[in-house]
Each structure stands twice: as C-alpha cells, then as structure tokens.
Amino acid sequence: MILLLTRNFAKNIPDLINQQIGTLEKNQQRIEQTVRAEMTAGRSESNLSAKLTREEVGVAFKNLSDSLLASLVDKAREQQSTLAAIQQFLGSNLTEIANADKNRFEAFANETGNMLHSHYKNTIQVIGEMAAQHKGLLDTFSRQLTELTQMNEHKLEQMRTTVEQKLASLQEDNSNKLEQMRATVDEKLNQTLEKRLGESFKMVSERLEQVHKGLGEMQSLASGVGDLKKVLTNVKTRGTLGEIQLDNILEQTLSPEQYQRNVSVRQGSSERVDFAVVLPGKDDDAQQVWLPIDSKFPMEDYQKLLEAQEMGDSGTAAEAAKMLENRVRGEAKSIQDKYLNPPHTTDFAIMFLPVEGLFAEVLRRTGLWETLQRDYHVIVTGPTTITALLNSLQMGFRTLAIQKRSSEVWSLLGTVKTEFVKFGEVLDKTQKKLQEASNTIDSARTRSRAIERKLRTVEAIPASEPSQLAGEMDAVVSE
C-alpha cells in the first residue's frame, strides 16, 4: 500500500512539474505582453514615464523571480522532507526513487533557472532598447525645446524692441497732443471765464435792477394794502366789496336775464335786496318768483376772533365767537324781515359771506347753520358753495326749459301728424295720376311700334311725296 502510494506520488511529481512549467510559460507570456504594452505606451510618454516603467518592470521581474525561486525552493524542501520521511518509513528500498526524484528536481531547477536567466537577459535587453529609444526621443525633444526657447526669446526681443519704439513714439505724440490740448484749454478757459464773468456781472446788474423794481412794487403794494385796510375798515365800502364779489360770481354762473340787481321784493317798501334770482312760476302764465341773495361781511367780530385765536386767549376767543354768532343771527333776522315775501319771493333767502374763513367759522359753530335755516329760513353760503348752488339752479332752469320745449315738441308732432295724413291723401291722388300717365305712355308705345312696322319697308323718302307720307301717318295714328 505504501509502495503504491509512493509510486503514485512519484508519477504525480512530473505532472506537478509540468503544471509549474505551464504556469511559468503563461506568466512569461503575460510578462511579454505586459512588456510589449509598456513598450508601446512608453514610446509616447516622457522620460519620467519611461523611467517609472523600467523600475516597475524590473521590480515586477525581480518579484516574479524571487517568488518563483522561493516557491521552487519551498516545493523542493517540502518534497525532500516528504521523501526523507518516506525513506525513513520504507527503508532502503526507496533510496533509488529518492535519488531519481532528486536528480529530476535538480534538473528541473537548473532548467528553470536557465530559462529565467534567459528571460531576464531578454527583458534587460528590451528595456535597454526602450531606454535608448526614450533617450533619443528625449534628446530630440530637448533639442526642439531649446530651439523653440531660443526662437521665442528672439521674437520676444524683437517684440520688446518694437514695443519700446512704439511707446516712445506714442509718448512723444501724447506729449505734443497734451501740449496742444493744454494751449486750447487755456485759451477756451480764458474766453469762457471772461464770458461767464461778463454774463455774471450782467445778471447781477439785472437782478439788482429787478430788486430795485421789486422794492418799488413793494412800496406800491404796501400803499395798496393800506388802501385795502381802509376799505375793509369802512362798513359801507366793505359791503360794496362783498356785493362786487357776489356780482362777479352771478355774472360768471347765470345769464343776465336770470338775475337782477337791487330788487324791491315788497310792494310799497324802500328796502332793496342786493341780488335776486328770477325763478319761473308754476304755470307758463304765472308771475315770476324772486330768490333773494344778500351779501353780509361782519368784519369787526371776525377780526376780533382771529386776533384772540392768534394770541391763544381761549376766553376772549369764546367771547368773540359768541359775538360773531349773535351778529350772524341778527343779519339773518334782518334778511328774513326785509326780503322774504312769499309768494312774490321764495320761502327762503341766501346770505353770502365773501370770505371762506368766515363761512368756515359759521359752519364750525355747532347748530348755527341749522338754526339759521330752520328759524330764519336763511341759507348761509361762501364763495365756493354759492357757485355750486347757482349751478344747481342753472340745471333746474335747463330742466324747466326742456319741459317747456317738450310740450312744444308734442304740439308740433300733432301738427306734423295732421299734415302727414293730408300728405298721404295727396300721394294717393298722385299715384292715380301717375297710373293714368303710365297707361297713356303704354298706348303711345303701342302706336309707336305700329309706326315702326309701317316704316320697315320704307328705304328712302322722295322729296316729291311728303304729303302722301303725312297722310299715311295720319291714317296709322287714327287706326
């Protein structure tokens, strides 16, 4: 049994060696392929890449050789120990087998060493050739790089010389142009400065003259203000000022026939209202109705109120406001007694205050405006509100005129209706006459065709037969 195992093991040793040789050949082929690939790639790389490739290939070969030698040594030692153990176990019968195996292993080791040495030499030779090629490429690249560097330095030197020349020329041109510009600017600056100074002095003179004129105007205005103050302090003149303002508003808003000045609204009374707006009666034949408008300007009480408010004296301001309220009530009572006379007038009148501040103060008094309207039938207005009121009256006038015109239009439409019926009758008669004329024209057209049929055979009219032709035509017409 042991002998059989020994023989089987001895038979398997060549197979193992063949397997190792096949593995080595495959590794060698792989190494050759790797070397070829590295050689192909190394031709296009730099000197540094070739150096790294040589180092990597050398290390790879060295590692491979070391690993193969170590593996073979380990295998040999392992087999020697195994054979020694078998020899000790079997005795002297296995000495020849052991010697044969030893010889085979030694021959295999020698052959493998020779093969590895040969491959190593080939690899070293290939690497040397690659190094030589890379060195040639590197030398060529270095030479071309040196030539390119020299060429670039030469071109840069030429460019530097050209740029220096251009810069020198440009600096000279710029200096000349700057000198020209400086001279031009100095000249223009002097001209502009002289012109501006002249204009400035002229403007200052004109402004001083204007200031002098303004001072004269201020003096005139001061005298005018004094005159205005005199006017406002005079009760009669102040009332006239309010009437003038009210007259201007009425003139701008209404037509001249829609209002009158200084109207007596009470028969047998000498009191005359400043202005009265003409309102139409209820019917077309009714007498016209007057809307009284009177201008009031309680300047003293309003001025006291303003002075108290400016001084911040609330007590005096309240007293002045009370006096102003009583004054306005008195004026409203006076308007009611003098100018309200229904049905000759409306049942209300209008009090015009020519100053907006005065009107605003009246409105600010709580319940005053409503009291004047309710108790005295007087509506208080200012310059703005009376314009709106007059515009509303103007719209009322227009509405009334439209109503009157509407009745006239209806009457006119009735007349047109009657005339249109008559016109229809005339059209019927005209149609009959036209029908008779059409029948007559048709009869004449028929006779004309008969005459044409008679004349178709006539080629010419002899001058000696006009009487005969006339007789025939009379006969045709009679037919």
Short mmCIF file of C-alpha atoms in Angstrom, two decimals:
data_model
loop_
_atom_site.label_atom_id
_atom_site.label_comp_id
_atom_site.label_asym_id
_atom_site.label_seq_id
_atom_site.Cartn_x
_atom_site.Cartn_y
_atom_site.Cartn_z
CA MET A 1 0.00 0.00 0.00
CA ILE A 2 2.78 2.39 0.91
CA LEU A 3 4.69 1.39 -2.19
CA LEU A 4 1.64 2.07 -4.31
CA LEU A 5 1.22 5.49 -2.74
CA THR A 6 4.90 6.20 -3.30
CA ARG A 7 4.67 5.24 -6.95
CA ASN A 8 1.55 7.35 -7.44
CA PHE A 9 3.26 10.27 -5.78
CA ALA A 10 6.35 9.71 -7.94
CA LYS A 11 4.15 9.59 -11.03
CA ASN A 12 2.38 12.83 -9.98
CA ILE A 13 5.64 14.71 -9.49
CA PRO A 14 6.27 15.14 -13.28
CA ASP A 15 2.69 16.34 -13.67
CA LEU A 16 3.21 18.86 -10.93
CA ILE A 17 6.45 19.97 -12.56
CA ASN A 18 4.71 20.26 -15.96
CA GLN A 19 1.96 22.30 -14.35
CA GLN A 20 4.56 24.57 -12.80
CA ILE A 21 6.32 24.89 -16.17
CA GLY A 22 2.96 25.69 -17.88
CA THR A 23 2.27 28.29 -15.23
CA LEU A 24 5.72 29.76 -15.77
CA GLU A 25 5.17 29.85 -19.54
CA LYS A 26 1.83 31.60 -19.07
CA ASN A 27 3.45 34.04 -16.69
CA GLN A 28 6.22 34.55 -19.24
CA GLN A 29 3.67 35.21 -22.00
CA ARG A 30 1.81 37.58 -19.73
CA ILE A 31 5.08 39.28 -18.88
CA GLU A 32 5.97 39.55 -22.57
CA GLN A 33 2.53 41.02 -23.36
CA THR A 34 2.90 43.43 -20.46
CA VAL A 35 6.36 44.39 -21.66
CA ARG A 36 5.12 44.93 -25.23
CA ALA A 37 2.21 47.06 -23.95
CA GLU A 38 4.55 49.01 -21.74
CA MET A 39 6.98 49.44 -24.66
CA THR A 40 4.16 50.70 -26.93
CA ALA A 41 2.87 53.09 -24.27
CA GLY A 42 6.38 54.16 -23.29
CA ARG A 43 7.17 55.39 -26.82
CA SER A 44 4.58 58.17 -26.47
CA GLU A 45 5.45 59.12 -22.91
CA SER A 46 8.14 61.33 -21.43
CA ASN A 47 11.48 60.33 -19.91
CA LEU A 48 9.93 60.24 -16.46
CA SER A 49 7.28 57.74 -17.62
CA ALA A 50 9.96 55.51 -19.21
CA LYS A 51 11.99 55.58 -16.04
CA LEU A 52 8.96 54.64 -13.95
CA THR A 53 8.11 51.87 -16.43
CA ARG A 54 11.64 50.43 -16.23
CA GLU A 55 11.57 50.48 -12.48
CA GLU A 56 8.12 48.86 -12.37
CA VAL A 57 9.16 46.15 -14.90
CA GLY A 58 12.41 45.46 -13.04
CA VAL A 59 10.59 45.25 -9.75
CA ALA A 60 7.93 43.02 -11.32
CA PHE A 61 10.59 40.68 -12.80
CA LYS A 62 12.55 40.64 -9.61
CA ASN A 63 9.44 39.93 -7.56
CA LEU A 64 8.39 37.22 -10.00
CA SER A 65 11.84 35.63 -9.99
CA ASP A 66 12.02 35.77 -6.22
CA SER A 67 8.54 34.32 -5.88
CA LEU A 68 9.32 31.52 -8.37
CA LEU A 69 12.63 30.68 -6.71
CA ALA A 70 11.06 30.80 -3.29
CA SER A 71 8.22 28.62 -4.49
CA LEU A 72 10.60 26.11 -6.08
CA VAL A 73 12.80 26.04 -3.03
CA ASP A 74 9.77 25.56 -0.81
CA LYS A 75 8.49 22.80 -3.06
CA ALA A 76 11.93 21.16 -3.13
CA ARG A 77 12.27 21.36 0.61
CA GLU A 78 8.80 20.07 1.05
CA GLN A 79 9.43 17.17 -1.32
CA GLN A 80 12.79 16.44 0.30
CA SER A 81 11.20 16.33 3.71
CA THR A 82 8.43 14.18 2.33
CA LEU A 83 10.91 11.85 0.63
CA ALA A 84 13.03 11.69 3.75
CA ALA A 85 10.00 10.75 5.76
CA ILE A 86 9.03 8.14 3.18
CA GLN A 87 12.61 6.90 3.08
CA GLN A 88 12.74 6.56 6.78
CA PHE A 89 9.39 4.84 6.70
CA LEU A 90 10.09 2.46 3.82
CA GLY A 91 13.75 1.90 4.38
CA SER A 92 16.42 1.33 1.85
CA ASN A 93 14.01 0.31 -0.97
CA LEU A 94 13.14 3.88 -1.72
CA THR A 95 16.70 5.19 -1.97
CA GLU A 96 16.82 4.88 -5.75
CA ILE A 97 13.44 6.57 -6.13
CA ALA A 98 14.58 9.39 -3.89
CA ASN A 99 17.82 9.82 -5.81
CA ALA A 100 15.93 9.81 -9.11
CA ASP A 101 13.48 12.36 -7.82
CA LYS A 102 16.32 14.45 -6.50
CA ASN A 103 18.06 14.36 -9.85
CA ARG A 104 14.84 15.28 -11.63
CA PHE A 105 14.23 18.14 -9.24
CA GLU A 106 17.78 19.37 -9.65
CA ALA A 107 17.49 19.14 -13.44
CA PHE A 108 14.15 20.96 -13.30
CA ALA A 109 15.60 23.59 -11.03
CA ASN A 110 18.60 24.07 -13.32
CA GLU A 111 16.39 24.22 -16.42
CA THR A 112 14.01 26.66 -14.74
CA GLY A 113 16.93 28.81 -13.60
CA ASN A 114 18.39 28.83 -17.10
CA MET A 115 15.01 29.77 -18.58
CA LEU A 116 14.51 32.55 -16.06
CA HIS A 117 18.05 33.79 -16.64
CA SER A 118 17.46 33.80 -20.40
CA HIS A 119 14.15 35.65 -20.00
CA TYR A 120 15.76 38.10 -17.65
CA LYS A 121 18.53 38.81 -20.17
CA ASN A 122 15.95 39.29 -22.92
CA THR A 123 13.94 41.60 -20.71
CA ILE A 124 17.03 43.59 -19.78
CA GLN A 125 17.93 43.86 -23.46
CA VAL A 126 14.40 45.04 -24.38
CA ILE A 127 14.44 47.53 -21.54
CA GLY A 128 17.82 48.78 -22.71
CA GLU A 129 16.49 49.23 -26.23
CA MET A 130 13.45 51.08 -24.84
CA ALA A 131 15.73 53.26 -22.74
CA ALA A 132 17.82 54.03 -25.80
CA GLN A 133 14.72 54.93 -27.83
CA HIS A 134 13.37 57.09 -24.99
CA LYS A 135 16.74 58.74 -24.63
CA GLY A 136 16.75 59.53 -28.35
CA LEU A 137 13.23 60.92 -28.13
CA LEU A 138 14.17 62.89 -25.04
CA ASP A 139 17.26 64.29 -26.76
CA THR A 140 15.17 65.25 -29.80
CA PHE A 141 12.55 66.86 -27.56
CA SER A 142 15.23 68.69 -25.57
CA ARG A 143 16.84 69.95 -28.78
CA GLN A 144 13.50 71.11 -30.20
CA LEU A 145 12.60 72.71 -26.87
CA THR A 146 15.94 74.53 -26.85
CA GLU A 147 15.40 75.75 -30.41
CA LEU A 148 11.84 76.82 -29.59
CA THR A 149 13.06 78.63 -26.48
CA GLN A 150 15.73 80.44 -28.46
CA MET A 151 13.21 81.33 -31.16
CA ASN A 152 10.75 82.65 -28.55
CA GLU A 153 13.49 84.68 -26.88
CA HIS A 154 14.46 86.14 -30.24
CA LYS A 155 10.83 87.01 -31.06
CA LEU A 156 10.30 88.45 -27.57
CA GLU A 157 13.39 90.58 -28.02
CA GLN A 158 12.07 91.83 -31.35
CA MET A 159 8.66 92.49 -29.81
CA ARG A 160 10.25 94.32 -26.87
CA THR A 161 12.27 96.49 -29.24
CA THR A 162 9.17 97.22 -31.36
CA VAL A 163 7.05 97.97 -28.28
CA GLU A 164 9.70 100.31 -26.89
CA GLN A 165 9.86 102.14 -30.20
CA LYS A 166 6.06 102.37 -30.38
CA LEU A 167 5.85 103.52 -26.76
CA ALA A 168 8.47 106.18 -27.37
CA SER A 169 6.60 107.38 -30.47
CA LEU A 170 3.28 107.27 -28.60
CA GLN A 171 4.72 109.21 -25.65
CA GLU A 172 6.06 111.84 -28.00
CA ASP A 173 2.69 112.10 -29.81
CA ASN A 174 0.84 112.25 -26.49
CA SER A 175 3.16 114.96 -25.24
CA ASN A 176 2.54 117.02 -28.38
CA LYS A 177 -1.21 116.48 -28.20
CA LEU A 178 -1.29 117.26 -24.47
CA GLU A 179 0.60 120.46 -25.13
CA GLN A 180 -1.87 121.39 -27.87
CA MET A 181 -4.81 120.47 -25.64
CA ARG A 182 -3.36 122.50 -22.76
CA ALA A 183 -2.97 125.52 -25.01
CA THR A 184 -6.52 125.06 -26.37
CA VAL A 185 -7.96 124.54 -22.89
CA ASP A 186 -6.17 127.62 -21.56
CA GLU A 187 -7.49 129.67 -24.46
CA LYS A 188 -11.04 128.31 -24.11
CA LEU A 189 -10.89 128.68 -20.33
CA ASN A 190 -9.85 132.29 -20.58
CA GLN A 191 -12.58 133.01 -23.14
CA THR A 192 -15.20 131.12 -21.12
CA LEU A 193 -14.10 132.76 -17.88
CA GLU A 194 -14.29 136.21 -19.41
CA LYS A 195 -17.66 135.39 -20.97
CA ARG A 196 -19.03 133.90 -17.74
CA LEU A 197 -17.76 136.81 -15.67
CA GLY A 198 -19.35 139.24 -18.11
CA GLU A 199 -22.62 137.31 -18.03
CA SER A 200 -22.47 137.08 -14.23
CA PHE A 201 -21.90 140.82 -13.85
CA LYS A 202 -24.69 141.44 -16.35
CA MET A 203 -27.00 139.07 -14.48
CA VAL A 204 -26.11 140.69 -11.15
CA SER A 205 -26.86 144.10 -12.64
CA GLU A 206 -30.19 142.85 -13.98
CA ARG A 207 -31.03 141.23 -10.64
CA LEU A 208 -30.15 144.42 -8.78
CA GLU A 209 -32.36 146.33 -11.16
CA GLN A 210 -35.14 143.80 -10.60
CA VAL A 211 -34.65 144.09 -6.83
CA HIS A 212 -34.88 147.86 -7.16
CA LYS A 213 -38.09 147.48 -9.16
CA GLY A 214 -39.34 144.94 -6.63
CA LEU A 215 -38.72 147.40 -3.81
CA GLY A 216 -40.73 149.96 -5.74
CA GLU A 217 -43.50 147.41 -6.24
CA MET A 218 -43.37 146.50 -2.55
CA GLN A 219 -43.83 150.16 -1.70
CA SER A 220 -46.76 150.33 -4.11
CA LEU A 221 -48.12 147.10 -2.62
CA ALA A 222 -47.75 148.50 0.88
CA SER A 223 -49.71 151.56 -0.13
CA GLY A 224 -52.27 149.25 -1.78
CA VAL A 225 -52.53 147.20 1.41
CA GLY A 226 -53.08 150.39 3.32
CA ASP A 227 -55.84 151.34 0.91
CA LEU A 228 -57.33 147.85 1.26
CA LYS A 229 -57.22 148.14 5.03
CA LYS A 230 -59.04 151.45 4.77
CA VAL A 231 -61.61 149.80 2.53
CA LEU A 232 -62.09 146.89 4.93
CA THR A 233 -62.42 149.15 7.96
CA ASN A 234 -65.17 151.15 6.26
CA VAL A 235 -68.51 149.38 6.69
CA LYS A 236 -70.07 150.85 3.56
CA THR A 237 -67.02 150.09 1.40
CA ARG A 238 -66.72 146.59 2.87
CA GLY A 239 -70.32 145.86 1.94
CA THR A 240 -69.68 147.14 -1.55
CA LEU A 241 -66.69 144.77 -1.83
CA GLY A 242 -68.90 141.78 -0.95
CA GLU A 243 -71.51 142.93 -3.47
CA ILE A 244 -68.86 143.20 -6.20
CA GLN A 245 -67.61 139.68 -5.47
CA LEU A 246 -71.17 138.31 -5.48
CA ASP A 247 -71.92 140.17 -8.71
CA ASN A 248 -68.88 138.57 -10.39
CA ILE A 249 -69.95 135.09 -9.30
CA LEU A 250 -73.51 135.60 -10.58
CA GLU A 251 -72.24 137.04 -13.85
CA GLN A 252 -69.99 134.00 -14.41
CA THR A 253 -72.65 131.44 -13.46
CA LEU A 254 -76.03 132.78 -14.68
CA SER A 255 -77.19 134.58 -17.77
CA PRO A 256 -78.18 138.28 -17.46
CA GLU A 257 -81.92 137.54 -17.74
CA GLN A 258 -81.77 135.03 -14.87
CA TYR A 259 -80.98 137.57 -12.09
CA GLN A 260 -81.33 141.30 -11.29
CA ARG A 261 -79.62 143.82 -9.00
CA ASN A 262 -81.20 145.94 -6.25
CA VAL A 263 -84.65 144.36 -6.48
CA SER A 264 -87.63 145.55 -4.39
CA VAL A 265 -89.41 142.38 -3.28
CA ARG A 266 -92.03 144.06 -1.03
CA GLN A 267 -94.62 146.31 -2.58
CA GLY A 268 -94.59 149.77 -1.01
CA SER A 269 -91.22 149.15 0.75
CA SER A 270 -87.98 151.01 0.08
CA GLU A 271 -85.81 148.03 1.08
CA ARG A 272 -83.98 146.51 -1.85
CA VAL A 273 -82.08 143.23 -1.81
CA ASP A 274 -78.57 143.18 -3.35
CA PHE A 275 -79.42 140.48 -5.90
CA ALA A 276 -82.43 138.32 -6.75
CA VAL A 277 -82.51 135.27 -8.98
CA VAL A 278 -85.52 135.04 -11.31
CA LEU A 279 -87.39 131.75 -10.85
CA PRO A 280 -90.29 130.77 -13.15
CA GLY A 281 -93.78 130.28 -11.72
CA LYS A 282 -95.66 127.01 -11.59
CA ASP A 283 -97.57 127.73 -14.81
CA ASP A 284 -96.46 129.37 -18.02
CA ASP A 285 -98.66 132.44 -17.40
CA ALA A 286 -97.84 132.71 -13.67
CA GLN A 287 -95.85 135.65 -12.27
CA GLN A 288 -92.11 135.13 -11.75
CA VAL A 289 -90.72 134.39 -8.26
CA TRP A 290 -87.63 136.06 -6.72
CA LEU A 291 -84.85 134.26 -4.79
CA PRO A 292 -83.21 136.95 -2.55
CA ILE A 293 -79.41 136.87 -2.18
CA ASP A 294 -77.81 139.42 0.19
CA SER A 295 -74.11 139.92 0.95
CA LYS A 296 -73.00 140.34 4.59
CA PHE A 297 -69.46 140.93 5.92
CA PRO A 298 -69.20 141.16 9.76
CA MET A 299 -65.51 142.07 9.61
CA GLU A 300 -65.05 143.54 13.13
CA ASP A 301 -66.32 140.48 15.01
CA TYR A 302 -64.43 138.07 12.75
CA GLN A 303 -61.20 140.09 13.13
CA LYS A 304 -61.52 140.04 16.93
CA LEU A 305 -61.96 136.26 16.84
CA LEU A 306 -58.85 135.82 14.68
CA GLU A 307 -56.74 138.04 16.95
CA ALA A 308 -57.89 136.14 20.05
CA GLN A 309 -57.08 132.80 18.42
CA GLU A 310 -53.60 134.02 17.39
CA MET A 311 -52.90 135.22 20.93
CA GLY A 312 -54.09 131.89 22.37
CA ASP A 313 -56.63 133.57 24.67
CA SER A 314 -59.41 130.99 24.86
CA GLY A 315 -61.72 133.19 26.95
CA THR A 316 -61.52 136.15 24.58
CA ALA A 317 -61.83 133.79 21.61
CA ALA A 318 -65.00 132.23 23.04
CA GLU A 319 -66.47 135.69 23.72
CA ALA A 320 -65.59 136.87 20.18
CA ALA A 321 -67.10 133.70 18.69
CA LYS A 322 -70.30 134.30 20.65
CA MET A 323 -70.43 137.90 19.40
CA LEU A 324 -69.89 136.70 15.82
CA GLU A 325 -72.67 134.14 16.19
CA ASN A 326 -75.07 136.78 17.51
CA ARG A 327 -74.09 139.11 14.67
CA VAL A 328 -74.81 136.40 12.07
CA ARG A 329 -78.16 135.64 13.73
CA GLY A 330 -79.04 139.35 13.60
CA GLU A 331 -78.15 139.59 9.92
CA ALA A 332 -80.28 136.50 9.17
CA LYS A 333 -83.22 138.02 11.09
CA SER A 334 -82.79 141.24 9.10
CA ILE A 335 -82.85 139.34 5.77
CA GLN A 336 -85.99 137.46 6.85
CA ASP A 337 -87.83 140.61 7.81
CA LYS A 338 -86.79 142.68 4.79
CA TYR A 339 -86.64 140.31 1.83
CA LEU A 340 -88.89 137.25 2.38
CA ASN A 341 -92.36 137.89 0.94
CA PRO A 342 -94.00 134.70 -0.43
CA PRO A 343 -95.46 134.13 -2.97
CA HIS A 344 -93.57 137.01 -4.65
CA THR A 345 -90.36 135.53 -3.27
CA THR A 346 -89.26 132.06 -2.29
CA ASP A 347 -89.79 130.97 1.29
CA PHE A 348 -86.02 131.10 1.90
CA ALA A 349 -83.17 133.54 1.20
CA ILE A 350 -79.40 133.24 0.78
CA MET A 351 -76.80 135.04 2.93
CA PHE A 352 -73.47 135.37 1.09
CA LEU A 353 -70.25 135.61 3.15
CA PRO A 354 -67.41 136.78 0.85
CA VAL A 355 -64.59 135.16 2.91
CA GLU A 356 -64.14 131.39 3.10
CA GLY A 357 -62.64 131.61 6.60
CA LEU A 358 -65.70 133.46 7.87
CA PHE A 359 -68.01 130.91 6.24
CA ALA A 360 -65.98 128.05 7.77
CA GLU A 361 -66.23 129.68 11.22
CA VAL A 362 -70.03 129.86 10.88
CA LEU A 363 -70.17 126.20 9.90
CA ARG A 364 -67.89 125.33 12.84
CA ARG A 365 -70.35 126.79 15.34
CA THR A 366 -72.45 123.85 16.47
CA GLY A 367 -76.07 124.10 15.27
CA LEU A 368 -75.75 127.67 13.94
CA TRP A 369 -76.20 126.80 10.25
CA GLU A 370 -79.21 124.58 11.00
CA THR A 371 -80.75 127.24 13.28
CA LEU A 372 -80.47 129.92 10.62
CA GLN A 373 -82.14 127.67 8.06
CA ARG A 374 -84.87 126.43 10.42
CA ASP A 375 -85.77 129.62 12.33
CA TYR A 376 -84.96 132.36 9.84
CA HIS A 377 -85.23 130.44 6.51
CA VAL A 378 -81.78 131.73 5.53
CA ILE A 379 -79.11 129.58 3.88
CA VAL A 380 -75.52 130.71 4.59
CA THR A 381 -73.08 130.28 1.69
CA GLY A 382 -69.48 131.11 0.88
CA PRO A 383 -67.75 131.86 -2.44
CA THR A 384 -67.45 128.14 -3.23
CA THR A 385 -70.81 126.86 -2.02
CA ILE A 386 -72.81 129.61 -3.69
CA THR A 387 -71.26 128.64 -7.02
CA ALA A 388 -72.45 125.05 -6.52
CA LEU A 389 -75.90 126.32 -5.50
CA LEU A 390 -76.16 128.57 -8.55
CA ASN A 391 -75.04 125.70 -10.80
CA SER A 392 -77.83 123.55 -9.40
CA LEU A 393 -80.29 126.39 -10.10
CA GLN A 394 -78.90 126.61 -13.62
CA MET A 395 -79.58 122.90 -14.08
CA GLY A 396 -83.12 123.49 -12.79
CA PHE A 397 -83.59 126.27 -15.34
CA ARG A 398 -82.42 123.96 -18.10
CA THR A 399 -84.72 121.16 -16.93
CA LEU A 400 -87.69 123.55 -16.91
CA ALA A 401 -86.78 124.81 -20.37
CA ILE A 402 -86.58 121.22 -21.59
CA GLN A 403 -90.05 120.55 -20.15
CA LYS A 404 -91.46 123.59 -21.93
CA ARG A 405 -89.77 122.60 -25.15
CA SER A 406 -91.16 119.07 -24.74
CA SER A 407 -94.74 120.40 -24.74
CA GLU A 408 -93.94 122.45 -27.82
CA VAL A 409 -92.48 119.37 -29.47
CA TRP A 410 -95.67 117.39 -28.72
CA SER A 411 -97.77 120.14 -30.29
CA LEU A 412 -95.50 120.21 -33.29
CA LEU A 413 -95.75 116.42 -33.61
CA GLY A 414 -99.57 116.67 -33.60
CA THR A 415 -99.43 119.21 -36.41
CA VAL A 416 -96.98 117.04 -38.31
CA LYS A 417 -99.33 114.07 -37.89
CA THR A 418 -102.23 116.01 -39.39
CA GLU A 419 -100.11 117.27 -42.26
CA PHE A 420 -98.77 113.76 -42.83
CA VAL A 421 -102.33 112.40 -43.23
CA LYS A 422 -103.03 115.11 -45.80
CA PHE A 423 -99.75 114.27 -47.49
CA GLY A 424 -100.88 110.61 -47.74
CA GLU A 425 -104.07 111.68 -49.50
CA VAL A 426 -102.03 113.79 -51.92
CA LEU A 427 -99.77 110.80 -52.55
CA ASP A 428 -102.80 108.64 -53.39
CA LYS A 429 -104.02 111.22 -55.89
CA THR A 430 -100.52 111.49 -57.33
CA GLN A 431 -100.38 107.71 -57.67
CA LYS A 432 -103.66 107.72 -59.64
CA LYS A 433 -102.38 110.46 -61.95
CA LEU A 434 -99.13 108.54 -62.43
CA GLN A 435 -101.11 105.38 -63.29
CA GLU A 436 -103.14 107.29 -65.90
CA ALA A 437 -99.95 108.76 -67.37
CA SER A 438 -98.41 105.27 -67.43
CA ASN A 439 -101.42 103.93 -69.34
CA THR A 440 -101.19 106.79 -71.82
CA ILE A 441 -97.46 106.12 -72.29
CA ASP A 442 -98.17 102.41 -72.90
CA SER A 443 -100.77 103.32 -75.57
CA ALA A 444 -98.29 105.71 -77.21
CA ARG A 445 -95.62 102.98 -77.13
CA THR A 446 -98.05 100.56 -78.88
CA ARG A 447 -98.78 103.09 -81.65
CA SER A 448 -95.05 103.79 -81.94
CA ARG A 449 -94.42 100.10 -82.62
CA ALA A 450 -97.18 100.13 -85.30
CA ILE A 451 -95.50 103.11 -86.96
CA GLU A 452 -92.18 101.30 -86.87
CA ARG A 453 -93.73 98.26 -88.58
CA LYS A 454 -95.07 100.53 -91.34
CA LEU A 455 -91.66 102.17 -91.75
CA ARG A 456 -89.67 98.94 -92.06
CA THR A 457 -90.44 98.72 -95.81
CA VAL A 458 -89.51 102.35 -96.42
CA GLU A 459 -85.92 102.78 -97.59
CA ALA A 460 -85.95 106.47 -98.52
CA ILE A 461 -88.38 109.36 -98.61
CA PRO A 462 -88.67 111.01 -102.01
CA ALA A 463 -88.83 114.77 -101.88
CA SER A 464 -91.93 114.76 -104.10
CA GLU A 465 -94.06 112.59 -101.73
CA PRO A 466 -94.10 114.31 -98.34
CA SER A 467 -97.84 114.98 -98.46
CA GLN A 468 -98.61 111.33 -99.21
CA LEU A 469 -96.39 110.17 -96.29
CA ALA A 470 -98.08 112.61 -93.95
CA GLY A 471 -101.47 111.25 -94.98
CA GLU A 472 -100.44 107.68 -94.30
CA MET A 473 -99.07 108.63 -90.88
CA ASP A 474 -102.36 110.33 -90.01
CA ALA A 475 -104.19 107.18 -91.08
CA VAL A 476 -101.96 105.00 -88.87
CA VAL A 477 -102.42 107.29 -85.91
CA SER A 478 -106.22 107.30 -86.44
CA GLU A 479 -106.20 103.49 -86.51
#
